[in-house]
Amino acid sequence: MKPRLTRSLQRLTAVVVVCSTTLAQADDLTWNGPADASTWNTQATNTNWLSSGTPAPFATGDNVTFATPIGTESTTVQVGEDLQAGTMTVNDDYTIETTAESSISATIGGTGTLTKSGEYLLTLQAAEGTTEGPALAVAEGNLALGGTATYRNLSSMSDGSELHITEGADITFANAATGTDVALQGTLRLNEGDSTLRAINGSGTLSMADAATLALAADSMLGSLDSAGTVNAAGNLFIEQNVENGGEVNATRLILDNGGNFTTLRTDNLVIGSRINRTTAAVTTQTLGSLTGTDMQVDVARTVRASGDYLLVQAEQLGESTYTLSQDTVDRYRKAGYLTDMNSTAAGLVLTLDSFNNGFYTRHAFSPNGRAGAALLDQAFADLDPQAYRAAHPDLARVLDAMDAYLARGNTRGADTLAANVAGAGLGNLNSAWRSQMERQLRTIRNRMTSMQGGMPCYAPDPKAPHHTPRPYTLWANAEIDYQNQRSENTLPGYKLNSIGGTAGFAMLAAHELTVGAAFTGMAGRLSSKGYGTNASGDLDAYYANIFMRMDTGCWQHSLIGTAGWADITFKRRIHFPGGSYATRGSTDGMGLGFMYEIARSYKISEDWLKSAWWQPVFNLAYVHSKVDGYTETGSDAALRVGKQSSSNVIFGFGARMQGIVGEQWLNTPATMEARLLGKATTGARRGKAHVSIPGVDCSSTVRGSEPSAMGIELGMGFNIPLGMNCGAIITDVTAEFYQDQTSVNGMLGYRIDF
């Protein structure tokens, strides 16, 4: 061949090679998709990219970058096919929206966030060299990760979405992972940070570094676990193969199936984080062994306080290690008052608890209501374990934390006061306050009867005196205020009750010596409990139907009163403790019956001392039965179920009453005045009590209020002031009762008319 032709062929071959090489070279593209055309595909007419500043289509193998958007370009990228890029770099916040099931294969990197949307599955297949990809988020549908890659984190997942780690994939999150469900077939690695997922399920492997913590909210199943961090599962954690654990595994139950073994490779410590019971092992495994030492420390994270044997680990083979309780576990059980031992038996590892004094909190309480609350808290710990299940029992958990903190500092008074407050110390006073209102109502109607028909007894003891002819009918209405104060008794709380209301009544002269009538009373009251271990207040609104009869036989006066009462009671409690508080409320009804009989004898006082005046020795006998229905509080997981309260009391009264005509000079009208002084004695149960319990807790306690003394005195004075002929009269009365630790004052102002 001629040299010139040879050189020409050589030049042509070089040009073809160069052109071929140029055509096969990958292009560097930057996303430039407008808002109305944001699809990423391989169509040659789709120019949503820039190549050296010029619009260009994407071709397989190109290197793509999602940078900070310019102008109105879209940050939502639609994909609907399988795409293969050389590299994909995400340096800002972009959303991949699937219009069909799609995949993106590339070496993935960048400092931005990639959010998956659209209902179809998107698979990110990481090529070799994906060392730190963007943060990931899932807004819709499911996201699958394949290949070997490290991503900065999984920032969020919407409810119902899933993260798939495909078979053979090895995915690492450099920081925390948060989300809903993970379908794990490959390997998921957590390097650091706190991660929260609802559940992990699959036959893959979960691997965690020392600084990583994972919380699982539901039952989860793994192929194997390699953890130097901490795994906390609110439900059961099933592992098909092995647990290689240098950190902690804390689950309701840890179950290893298919020959799975528990092995500590880094430390010799097994953490039993379950709620231990006598029938179900916390850990079920075929072999339990320690490869790095001859001694395995078992740490029981949840302290139980009931005597008996507890199966910690059920295993066919325990290995040759020596198994002991960690010092932390021993200290906590000793503090709780238990002798502890752990033995290797045919069943596995068994923890034996022998309590020499049941009731950790009860042992430190000293007041009656403090012991009542401490007993409830001890049983709540045994039945509910609130500190292990805070989501279900947040307030009980915080109360137990506060009790533990008090006792750790030696502050037994603070713990006792809190326990009394938890038990509702003031609830024992509900029926006491209602009972005192029933007795007050009997006294009020009696005082109205005394001044009925002008109030002058013994109509004509002196034949020379003019005969008084009373009018046959009487109507009256009065407003009334009442104040009661039951003082605290050492650590037993008292109460205050302020009431306002009124009475409307009617009486008729059935015969010359017989007056009968009826009245209706309504009172709105504000009730507050006060004293040790209580912070409560509420309303006590009461309604009374009254009938009465008075017979005047000569100078003897007989009075009989019957009262039926109904109460509407609401009560709110606020329980404070270091670090917070919680509130409860409840409502209930009360019913009561009361009867009073009184006899008095009228004696004329010398007119030289007081004109038209009489005095009466008085004896009365009253019976009061009161009842408050049971109810259940609302507003907190520590709310109480309160039992029925009732009492029956007989009250004796003996003293003197004086009536006379006064005020003719300074009132310019003859007013009737009444004054009384009586000693009183009360029989029957006087101290208020209430049986309380926490729903779901197998325990009932009794809280007590302070007890009023049995003996007291009653003082009173009233006036009947006529307004003129046929104009009726103003009536007023003030009564006060004094006991050693109880005071009550009642005042009324009203109008009456006889016709």
PDB file of C-alpha atoms in Angstrom, residues 251-510:
ATOM      1  CA  ALA A 251     -37.786  -4.873  75.643  1.00  0.00           C
ATOM      2  CA  THR A 252     -40.950  -6.328  77.091  1.00  0.00           C
ATOM      3  CA  ARG A 253     -39.597  -9.698  75.998  1.00  0.00           C
ATOM      4  CA  LEU A 254     -36.465 -10.679  74.098  1.00  0.00           C
ATOM      5  CA  ILE A 255     -37.128 -13.877  72.142  1.00  0.00           C
ATOM      6  CA  LEU A 256     -34.451 -15.648  70.086  1.00  0.00           C
ATOM      7  CA  ASP A 257     -35.821 -18.238  67.649  1.00  0.00           C
ATOM      8  CA  ASN A 258     -34.260 -20.736  65.243  1.00  0.00           C
ATOM      9  CA  GLY A 259     -31.303 -21.488  67.490  1.00  0.00           C
ATOM     10  CA  GLY A 260     -30.502 -17.857  68.198  1.00  0.00           C
ATOM     11  CA  ASN A 261     -28.017 -17.203  71.025  1.00  0.00           C
ATOM     12  CA  PHE A 262     -27.284 -14.247  73.273  1.00  0.00           C
ATOM     13  CA  THR A 263     -23.586 -13.426  73.230  1.00  0.00           C
ATOM     14  CA  THR A 264     -21.762 -10.442  74.658  1.00  0.00           C
ATOM     15  CA  LEU A 265     -18.737  -9.610  72.539  1.00  0.00           C
ATOM     16  CA  ARG A 266     -17.739  -6.255  74.026  1.00  0.00           C
ATOM     17  CA  THR A 267     -18.966  -6.225  77.607  1.00  0.00           C
ATOM     18  CA  ASP A 268     -20.182  -8.886  79.975  1.00  0.00           C
ATOM     19  CA  ASN A 269     -23.552  -7.371  80.851  1.00  0.00           C
ATOM     20  CA  LEU A 270     -27.053  -8.557  80.020  1.00  0.00           C
ATOM     21  CA  VAL A 271     -29.793  -5.991  80.625  1.00  0.00           C
ATOM     22  CA  ILE A 272     -33.233  -7.411  81.335  1.00  0.00           C
ATOM     23  CA  GLY A 273     -35.429  -4.429  80.531  1.00  0.00           C
ATOM     24  CA  SER A 274     -38.717  -6.301  80.628  1.00  0.00           C
ATOM     25  CA  ARG A 275     -41.563  -6.232  83.082  1.00  0.00           C
ATOM     26  CA  ILE A 276     -40.679  -9.426  84.891  1.00  0.00           C
ATOM     27  CA  ASN A 277     -43.354 -11.917  85.930  1.00  0.00           C
ATOM     28  CA  ARG A 278     -43.369 -15.390  87.402  1.00  0.00           C
ATOM     29  CA  THR A 279     -44.673 -17.289  84.364  1.00  0.00           C
ATOM     30  CA  THR A 280     -42.937 -15.846  81.298  1.00  0.00           C
ATOM     31  CA  ALA A 281     -39.194 -15.552  80.820  1.00  0.00           C
ATOM     32  CA  ALA A 282     -37.866 -12.116  79.949  1.00  0.00           C
ATOM     33  CA  VAL A 283     -35.319 -13.686  77.555  1.00  0.00           C
ATOM     34  CA  THR A 284     -35.889 -16.919  75.655  1.00  0.00           C
ATOM     35  CA  THR A 285     -32.786 -18.332  73.951  1.00  0.00           C
ATOM     36  CA  GLN A 286     -31.113 -21.632  73.185  1.00  0.00           C
ATOM     37  CA  THR A 287     -27.680 -20.693  74.498  1.00  0.00           C
ATOM     38  CA  LEU A 288     -26.619 -17.873  76.791  1.00  0.00           C
ATOM     39  CA  GLY A 289     -22.868 -17.340  76.837  1.00  0.00           C
ATOM     40  CA  SER A 290     -20.127 -14.796  77.437  1.00  0.00           C
ATOM     41  CA  LEU A 291     -17.170 -14.959  75.049  1.00  0.00           C
ATOM     42  CA  THR A 292     -14.915 -12.319  76.570  1.00  0.00           C
ATOM     43  CA  GLY A 293     -14.923 -13.366  80.193  1.00  0.00           C
ATOM     44  CA  THR A 294     -16.029 -15.904  82.729  1.00  0.00           C
ATOM     45  CA  ASP A 295     -18.556 -13.701  84.484  1.00  0.00           C
ATOM     46  CA  MET A 296     -21.779 -12.248  83.071  1.00  0.00           C
ATOM     47  CA  GLN A 297     -23.504  -9.424  84.953  1.00  0.00           C
ATOM     48  CA  VAL A 298     -27.300  -9.465  84.692  1.00  0.00           C
ATOM     49  CA  ASP A 299     -28.911  -6.048  85.178  1.00  0.00           C
ATOM     50  CA  VAL A 300     -32.645  -6.064  85.960  1.00  0.00           C
ATOM     51  CA  ALA A 301     -33.828  -2.683  84.726  1.00  0.00           C
ATOM     52  CA  ARG A 302     -37.379  -2.847  86.154  1.00  0.00           C
ATOM     53  CA  THR A 303     -37.598  -3.446  89.862  1.00  0.00           C
ATOM     54  CA  VAL A 304     -40.488  -5.574  91.060  1.00  0.00           C
ATOM     55  CA  ARG A 305     -41.529  -5.557  94.702  1.00  0.00           C
ATOM     56  CA  ALA A 306     -43.450  -8.793  95.155  1.00  0.00           C
ATOM     57  CA  SER A 307     -41.912 -11.865  96.775  1.00  0.00           C
ATOM     58  CA  GLY A 308     -41.385 -14.995  94.698  1.00  0.00           C
ATOM     59  CA  ASP A 309     -39.332 -16.575  91.922  1.00  0.00           C
ATOM     60  CA  TYR A 310     -38.981 -14.744  88.593  1.00  0.00           C
ATOM     61  CA  LEU A 311     -37.680 -16.465  85.451  1.00  0.00           C
ATOM     62  CA  LEU A 312     -35.239 -14.066  83.813  1.00  0.00           C
ATOM     63  CA  VAL A 313     -33.700 -16.244  81.089  1.00  0.00           C
ATOM     64  CA  GLN A 314     -35.058 -19.497  79.699  1.00  0.00           C
ATOM     65  CA  ALA A 315     -32.213 -21.322  77.928  1.00  0.00           C
ATOM     66  CA  GLU A 316     -31.267 -24.883  77.086  1.00  0.00           C
ATOM     67  CA  GLN A 317     -27.626 -24.098  77.786  1.00  0.00           C
ATOM     68  CA  LEU A 318     -26.309 -21.353  80.050  1.00  0.00           C
ATOM     69  CA  GLY A 319     -22.670 -21.817  79.096  1.00  0.00           C
ATOM     70  CA  GLU A 320     -19.750 -21.928  81.497  1.00  0.00           C
ATOM     71  CA  SER A 321     -19.924 -18.352  82.722  1.00  0.00           C
ATOM     72  CA  THR A 322     -20.801 -17.309  86.245  1.00  0.00           C
ATOM     73  CA  TYR A 323     -23.995 -15.249  86.289  1.00  0.00           C
ATOM     74  CA  THR A 324     -24.451 -12.580  88.951  1.00  0.00           C
ATOM     75  CA  LEU A 325     -26.708  -9.589  89.508  1.00  0.00           C
ATOM     76  CA  SER A 326     -25.153  -6.241  88.719  1.00  0.00           C
ATOM     77  CA  GLN A 327     -24.311  -4.037  91.668  1.00  0.00           C
ATOM     78  CA  ASP A 328     -26.890  -1.486  90.513  1.00  0.00           C
ATOM     79  CA  THR A 329     -29.636  -4.112  90.637  1.00  0.00           C
ATOM     80  CA  VAL A 330     -28.547  -5.299  94.071  1.00  0.00           C
ATOM     81  CA  ASP A 331     -28.511  -1.757  95.415  1.00  0.00           C
ATOM     82  CA  ARG A 332     -31.984  -1.004  94.122  1.00  0.00           C
ATOM     83  CA  TYR A 333     -33.471  -4.188  95.546  1.00  0.00           C
ATOM     84  CA  ARG A 334     -31.818  -3.640  98.903  1.00  0.00           C
ATOM     85  CA  LYS A 335     -33.156  -0.100  98.958  1.00  0.00           C
ATOM     86  CA  ALA A 336     -36.597  -1.519  98.297  1.00  0.00           C
ATOM     87  CA  GLY A 337     -36.211  -3.795 101.297  1.00  0.00           C
ATOM     88  CA  TYR A 338     -35.587  -7.135  99.566  1.00  0.00           C
ATOM     89  CA  LEU A 339     -33.123  -9.956  99.979  1.00  0.00           C
ATOM     90  CA  THR A 340     -32.115 -11.010  96.459  1.00  0.00           C
ATOM     91  CA  ASP A 341     -30.574 -14.098  94.909  1.00  0.00           C
ATOM     92  CA  MET A 342     -30.158 -15.417  91.377  1.00  0.00           C
ATOM     93  CA  ASN A 343     -29.650 -19.098  90.646  1.00  0.00           C
ATOM     94  CA  SER A 344     -28.961 -21.199  87.611  1.00  0.00           C
ATOM     95  CA  THR A 345     -31.621 -23.890  87.500  1.00  0.00           C
ATOM     96  CA  ALA A 346     -32.916 -26.362  84.953  1.00  0.00           C
ATOM     97  CA  ALA A 347     -35.349 -23.670  83.837  1.00  0.00           C
ATOM     98  CA  GLY A 348     -32.640 -21.054  83.311  1.00  0.00           C
ATOM     99  CA  LEU A 349     -31.718 -17.987  85.344  1.00  0.00           C
ATOM    100  CA  VAL A 350     -34.175 -17.485  88.221  1.00  0.00           C
ATOM    101  CA  LEU A 351     -34.355 -14.360  90.404  1.00  0.00           C
ATOM    102  CA  THR A 352     -35.669 -14.975  93.918  1.00  0.00           C
ATOM    103  CA  LEU A 353     -37.119 -12.074  95.912  1.00  0.00           C
ATOM    104  CA  ASP A 354     -37.862 -12.397  99.601  1.00  0.00           C
ATOM    105  CA  SER A 355     -39.422  -9.328 101.162  1.00  0.00           C
ATOM    106  CA  PHE A 356     -38.996  -8.957 104.904  1.00  0.00           C
ATOM    107  CA  ASN A 357     -41.357  -5.980 104.922  1.00  0.00           C
ATOM    108  CA  ASN A 358     -43.747  -5.575 102.011  1.00  0.00           C
ATOM    109  CA  GLY A 359     -44.579  -2.101 100.823  1.00  0.00           C
ATOM    110  CA  PHE A 360     -41.615   0.078  99.928  1.00  0.00           C
ATOM    111  CA  TYR A 361     -43.474   3.395 100.113  1.00  0.00           C
ATOM    112  CA  THR A 362     -45.759   2.288 102.936  1.00  0.00           C
ATOM    113  CA  ARG A 363     -42.771   1.630 105.187  1.00  0.00           C
ATOM    114  CA  HIS A 364     -41.756   5.280 104.924  1.00  0.00           C
ATOM    115  CA  ALA A 365     -45.216   6.795 105.492  1.00  0.00           C
ATOM    116  CA  PHE A 366     -46.320   7.843 108.981  1.00  0.00           C
ATOM    117  CA  SER A 367     -49.634   9.710 108.727  1.00  0.00           C
ATOM    118  CA  PRO A 368     -52.945   7.808 108.264  1.00  0.00           C
ATOM    119  CA  ASN A 369     -53.621   9.344 104.861  1.00  0.00           C
ATOM    120  CA  GLY A 370     -49.961   9.098 103.868  1.00  0.00           C
ATOM    121  CA  ARG A 371     -50.044   5.354 104.555  1.00  0.00           C
ATOM    122  CA  ALA A 372     -53.267   5.092 102.553  1.00  0.00           C
ATOM    123  CA  GLY A 373     -51.675   6.768  99.533  1.00  0.00           C
ATOM    124  CA  ALA A 374     -48.399   4.857  99.904  1.00  0.00           C
ATOM    125  CA  ALA A 375     -50.301   1.549  99.855  1.00  0.00           C
ATOM    126  CA  LEU A 376     -51.987   2.595  96.607  1.00  0.00           C
ATOM    127  CA  LEU A 377     -48.632   3.544  95.067  1.00  0.00           C
ATOM    128  CA  ASP A 378     -46.987   0.289  96.158  1.00  0.00           C
ATOM    129  CA  GLN A 379     -49.750  -1.710  94.507  1.00  0.00           C
ATOM    130  CA  ALA A 380     -49.740   0.542  91.433  1.00  0.00           C
ATOM    131  CA  PHE A 381     -46.062  -0.240  91.016  1.00  0.00           C
ATOM    132  CA  ALA A 382     -46.695  -3.983  91.319  1.00  0.00           C
ATOM    133  CA  ASP A 383     -49.749  -4.042  89.013  1.00  0.00           C
ATOM    134  CA  LEU A 384     -48.948  -1.361  86.423  1.00  0.00           C
ATOM    135  CA  ASP A 385     -45.212  -0.567  86.680  1.00  0.00           C
ATOM    136  CA  PRO A 386     -45.886   3.030  85.578  1.00  0.00           C
ATOM    137  CA  GLN A 387     -42.226   3.992  85.335  1.00  0.00           C
ATOM    138  CA  ALA A 388     -41.745   1.305  82.687  1.00  0.00           C
ATOM    139  CA  TYR A 389     -44.906   2.242  80.787  1.00  0.00           C
ATOM    140  CA  ARG A 390     -44.960   6.026  80.954  1.00  0.00           C
ATOM    141  CA  ALA A 391     -47.068   6.511  77.851  1.00  0.00           C
ATOM    142  CA  ALA A 392     -49.965   4.654  79.483  1.00  0.00           C
ATOM    143  CA  HIS A 393     -49.437   6.000  83.020  1.00  0.00           C
ATOM    144  CA  PRO A 394     -47.669   9.383  82.763  1.00  0.00           C
ATOM    145  CA  ASP A 395     -48.920  10.924  86.023  1.00  0.00           C
ATOM    146  CA  LEU A 396     -48.385   7.815  88.130  1.00  0.00           C
ATOM    147  CA  ALA A 397     -44.869   7.511  86.707  1.00  0.00           C
ATOM    148  CA  ARG A 398     -44.055  11.111  87.645  1.00  0.00           C
ATOM    149  CA  VAL A 399     -45.479  10.631  91.139  1.00  0.00           C
ATOM    150  CA  LEU A 400     -43.325   7.533  91.693  1.00  0.00           C
ATOM    151  CA  ASP A 401     -40.294   9.460  90.409  1.00  0.00           C
ATOM    152  CA  ALA A 402     -41.034  12.222  92.919  1.00  0.00           C
ATOM    153  CA  MET A 403     -41.539   9.708  95.749  1.00  0.00           C
ATOM    154  CA  ASP A 404     -38.215   8.056  94.909  1.00  0.00           C
ATOM    155  CA  ALA A 405     -36.485  11.437  94.827  1.00  0.00           C
ATOM    156  CA  TYR A 406     -37.954  12.429  98.210  1.00  0.00           C
ATOM    157  CA  LEU A 407     -36.857   9.168  99.829  1.00  0.00           C
ATOM    158  CA  ALA A 408     -33.421   9.305  98.221  1.00  0.00           C
ATOM    159  CA  ARG A 409     -32.896  12.669  99.969  1.00  0.00           C
ATOM    160  CA  GLY A 410     -34.347  11.383 103.238  1.00  0.00           C
ATOM    161  CA  ASN A 411     -37.359  13.722 103.004  1.00  0.00           C
ATOM    162  CA  THR A 412     -39.966  11.352 104.432  1.00  0.00           C
ATOM    163  CA  ARG A 413     -42.357  14.198 105.259  1.00  0.00           C
ATOM    164  CA  GLY A 414     -42.411  15.312 101.638  1.00  0.00           C
ATOM    165  CA  ALA A 415     -43.070  11.742 100.513  1.00  0.00           C
ATOM    166  CA  ASP A 416     -45.798  11.271 103.132  1.00  0.00           C
ATOM    167  CA  THR A 417     -47.534  14.520 102.169  1.00  0.00           C
ATOM    168  CA  LEU A 418     -47.443  13.630  98.471  1.00  0.00           C
ATOM    169  CA  ALA A 419     -48.821  10.150  99.162  1.00  0.00           C
ATOM    170  CA  ALA A 420     -51.685  11.645 101.205  1.00  0.00           C
ATOM    171  CA  ASN A 421     -52.455  14.044  98.374  1.00  0.00           C
ATOM    172  CA  VAL A 422     -52.448  11.235  95.803  1.00  0.00           C
ATOM    173  CA  ALA A 423     -54.934   9.318  97.963  1.00  0.00           C
ATOM    174  CA  GLY A 424     -57.313  12.297  98.078  1.00  0.00           C
ATOM    175  CA  ALA A 425     -57.009  13.100 101.776  1.00  0.00           C
ATOM    176  CA  GLY A 426     -59.745  15.744 101.604  1.00  0.00           C
ATOM    177  CA  LEU A 427     -62.301  13.353 100.095  1.00  0.00           C
ATOM    178  CA  GLY A 428     -63.143  12.004 103.550  1.00  0.00           C
ATOM    179  CA  ASN A 429     -64.822  15.330 104.369  1.00  0.00           C
ATOM    180  CA  LEU A 430     -67.486  15.220 101.648  1.00  0.00           C
ATOM    181  CA  ASN A 431     -70.101  13.481 103.755  1.00  0.00           C
ATOM    182  CA  SER A 432     -69.064  15.415 106.876  1.00  0.00           C
ATOM    183  CA  ALA A 433     -69.856  18.688 105.136  1.00  0.00           C
ATOM    184  CA  TRP A 434     -73.140  17.336 103.782  1.00  0.00           C
ATOM    185  CA  ARG A 435     -74.173  15.979 107.186  1.00  0.00           C
ATOM    186  CA  SER A 436     -73.546  19.326 108.852  1.00  0.00           C
ATOM    187  CA  GLN A 437     -75.711  21.004 106.197  1.00  0.00           C
ATOM    188  CA  MET A 438     -78.591  18.652 106.976  1.00  0.00           C
ATOM    189  CA  GLU A 439     -78.343  19.483 110.668  1.00  0.00           C
ATOM    190  CA  ARG A 440     -78.168  23.200 109.877  1.00  0.00           C
ATOM    191  CA  GLN A 441     -81.374  22.927 107.890  1.00  0.00           C
ATOM    192  CA  LEU A 442     -83.233  21.405 110.845  1.00  0.00           C
ATOM    193  CA  ARG A 443     -82.061  24.256 113.085  1.00  0.00           C
ATOM    194  CA  THR A 444     -83.090  26.868 110.522  1.00  0.00           C
ATOM    195  CA  ILE A 445     -86.660  25.563 110.204  1.00  0.00           C
ATOM    196  CA  ARG A 446     -86.917  25.238 113.992  1.00  0.00           C
ATOM    197  CA  ASN A 447     -85.965  28.873 114.422  1.00  0.00           C
ATOM    198  CA  ARG A 448     -88.638  29.907 111.905  1.00  0.00           C
ATOM    199  CA  MET A 449     -91.243  27.878 113.782  1.00  0.00           C
ATOM    200  CA  THR A 450     -90.366  29.451 117.124  1.00  0.00           C
ATOM    201  CA  SER A 451     -91.375  32.904 115.934  1.00  0.00           C
ATOM    202  CA  MET A 452     -94.410  31.717 113.981  1.00  0.00           C
ATOM    203  CA  GLN A 453     -97.712  33.516 114.664  1.00  0.00           C
ATOM    204  CA  GLY A 454     -95.916  36.349 116.394  1.00  0.00           C
ATOM    205  CA  GLY A 455     -93.805  34.033 118.461  1.00  0.00           C
ATOM    206  CA  MET A 456     -95.451  34.657 121.832  1.00  0.00           C
ATOM    207  CA  PRO A 457     -96.137  31.390 123.639  1.00  0.00           C
ATOM    208  CA  CYS A 458     -98.600  30.626 126.422  1.00  0.00           C
ATOM    209  CA  TYR A 459    -101.315  32.800 124.907  1.00  0.00           C
ATOM    210  CA  ALA A 460    -103.414  33.586 128.031  1.00  0.00           C
ATOM    211  CA  PRO A 461    -101.770  32.330 131.214  1.00  0.00           C
ATOM    212  CA  ASP A 462    -103.191  35.319 133.091  1.00  0.00           C
ATOM    213  CA  PRO A 463    -107.013  35.508 133.011  1.00  0.00           C
ATOM    214  CA  LYS A 464    -106.769  39.317 133.260  1.00  0.00           C
ATOM    215  CA  ALA A 465    -104.505  39.536 130.237  1.00  0.00           C
ATOM    216  CA  PRO A 466    -106.072  40.217 126.836  1.00  0.00           C
ATOM    217  CA  HIS A 467    -106.504  37.103 124.715  1.00  0.00           C
ATOM    218  CA  HIS A 468    -104.260  36.923 121.634  1.00  0.00           C
ATOM    219  CA  THR A 469    -105.952  35.630 118.506  1.00  0.00           C
ATOM    220  CA  PRO A 470    -103.364  34.654 115.867  1.00  0.00           C
ATOM    221  CA  ARG A 471    -104.090  34.850 112.184  1.00  0.00           C
ATOM    222  CA  PRO A 472    -104.621  31.536 110.413  1.00  0.00           C
ATOM    223  CA  TYR A 473    -102.066  31.747 107.583  1.00  0.00           C
ATOM    224  CA  THR A 474     -98.416  32.765 107.268  1.00  0.00           C
ATOM    225  CA  LEU A 475     -96.177  33.154 104.247  1.00  0.00           C
ATOM    226  CA  TRP A 476     -92.493  33.928 104.449  1.00  0.00           C
ATOM    227  CA  ALA A 477     -89.381  34.136 102.299  1.00  0.00           C
ATOM    228  CA  ASN A 478     -85.830  34.752 103.421  1.00  0.00           C
ATOM    229  CA  ALA A 479     -82.283  34.963 102.110  1.00  0.00           C
ATOM    230  CA  GLU A 480     -79.628  33.032 104.003  1.00  0.00           C
ATOM    231  CA  ILE A 481     -75.859  32.774 104.277  1.00  0.00           C
ATOM    232  CA  ASP A 482     -73.936  30.054 106.048  1.00  0.00           C
ATOM    233  CA  TYR A 483     -70.283  29.548 106.965  1.00  0.00           C
ATOM    234  CA  GLN A 484     -68.698  26.357 108.325  1.00  0.00           C
ATOM    235  CA  ASN A 485     -65.084  25.777 109.262  1.00  0.00           C
ATOM    236  CA  GLN A 486     -63.862  22.343 110.310  1.00  0.00           C
ATOM    237  CA  ARG A 487     -60.262  22.789 111.421  1.00  0.00           C
ATOM    238  CA  SER A 488     -57.487  20.312 110.625  1.00  0.00           C
ATOM    239  CA  GLU A 489     -56.516  17.725 113.193  1.00  0.00           C
ATOM    240  CA  ASN A 490     -52.755  17.202 113.042  1.00  0.00           C
ATOM    241  CA  THR A 491     -52.239  15.517 109.646  1.00  0.00           C
ATOM    242  CA  LEU A 492     -55.970  15.028 109.019  1.00  0.00           C
ATOM    243  CA  PRO A 493     -57.442  17.778 106.825  1.00  0.00           C
ATOM    244  CA  GLY A 494     -60.498  19.879 107.573  1.00  0.00           C
ATOM    245  CA  TYR A 495     -62.772  21.837 105.286  1.00  0.00           C
ATOM    246  CA  LYS A 496     -64.535  25.155 104.722  1.00  0.00           C
ATOM    247  CA  LEU A 497     -68.019  25.559 103.304  1.00  0.00           C
ATOM    248  CA  ASN A 498     -69.544  28.903 102.337  1.00  0.00           C
ATOM    249  CA  SER A 499     -73.194  28.783 101.241  1.00  0.00           C
ATOM    250  CA  ILE A 500     -75.804  31.265 100.131  1.00  0.00           C
ATOM    251  CA  GLY A 501     -79.434  30.656  99.316  1.00  0.00           C
ATOM    252  CA  GLY A 502     -82.938  31.126 100.563  1.00  0.00           C
ATOM    253  CA  THR A 503     -86.187  29.617 101.840  1.00  0.00           C
ATOM    254  CA  ALA A 504     -89.832  30.037 100.929  1.00  0.00           C
ATOM    255  CA  GLY A 505     -92.409  28.680 103.366  1.00  0.00           C
ATOM    256  CA  PHE A 506     -96.085  28.476 104.227  1.00  0.00           C
ATOM    257  CA  ALA A 507     -97.797  27.766 107.552  1.00  0.00           C
ATOM    258  CA  MET A 508    -101.375  27.502 108.650  1.00  0.00           C
ATOM    259  CA  LEU A 509    -103.180  27.343 111.959  1.00  0.00           C
ATOM    260  CA  ALA A 510    -104.877  23.951 111.645  1.00  0.00           C
TER     261      ALA A 510
END
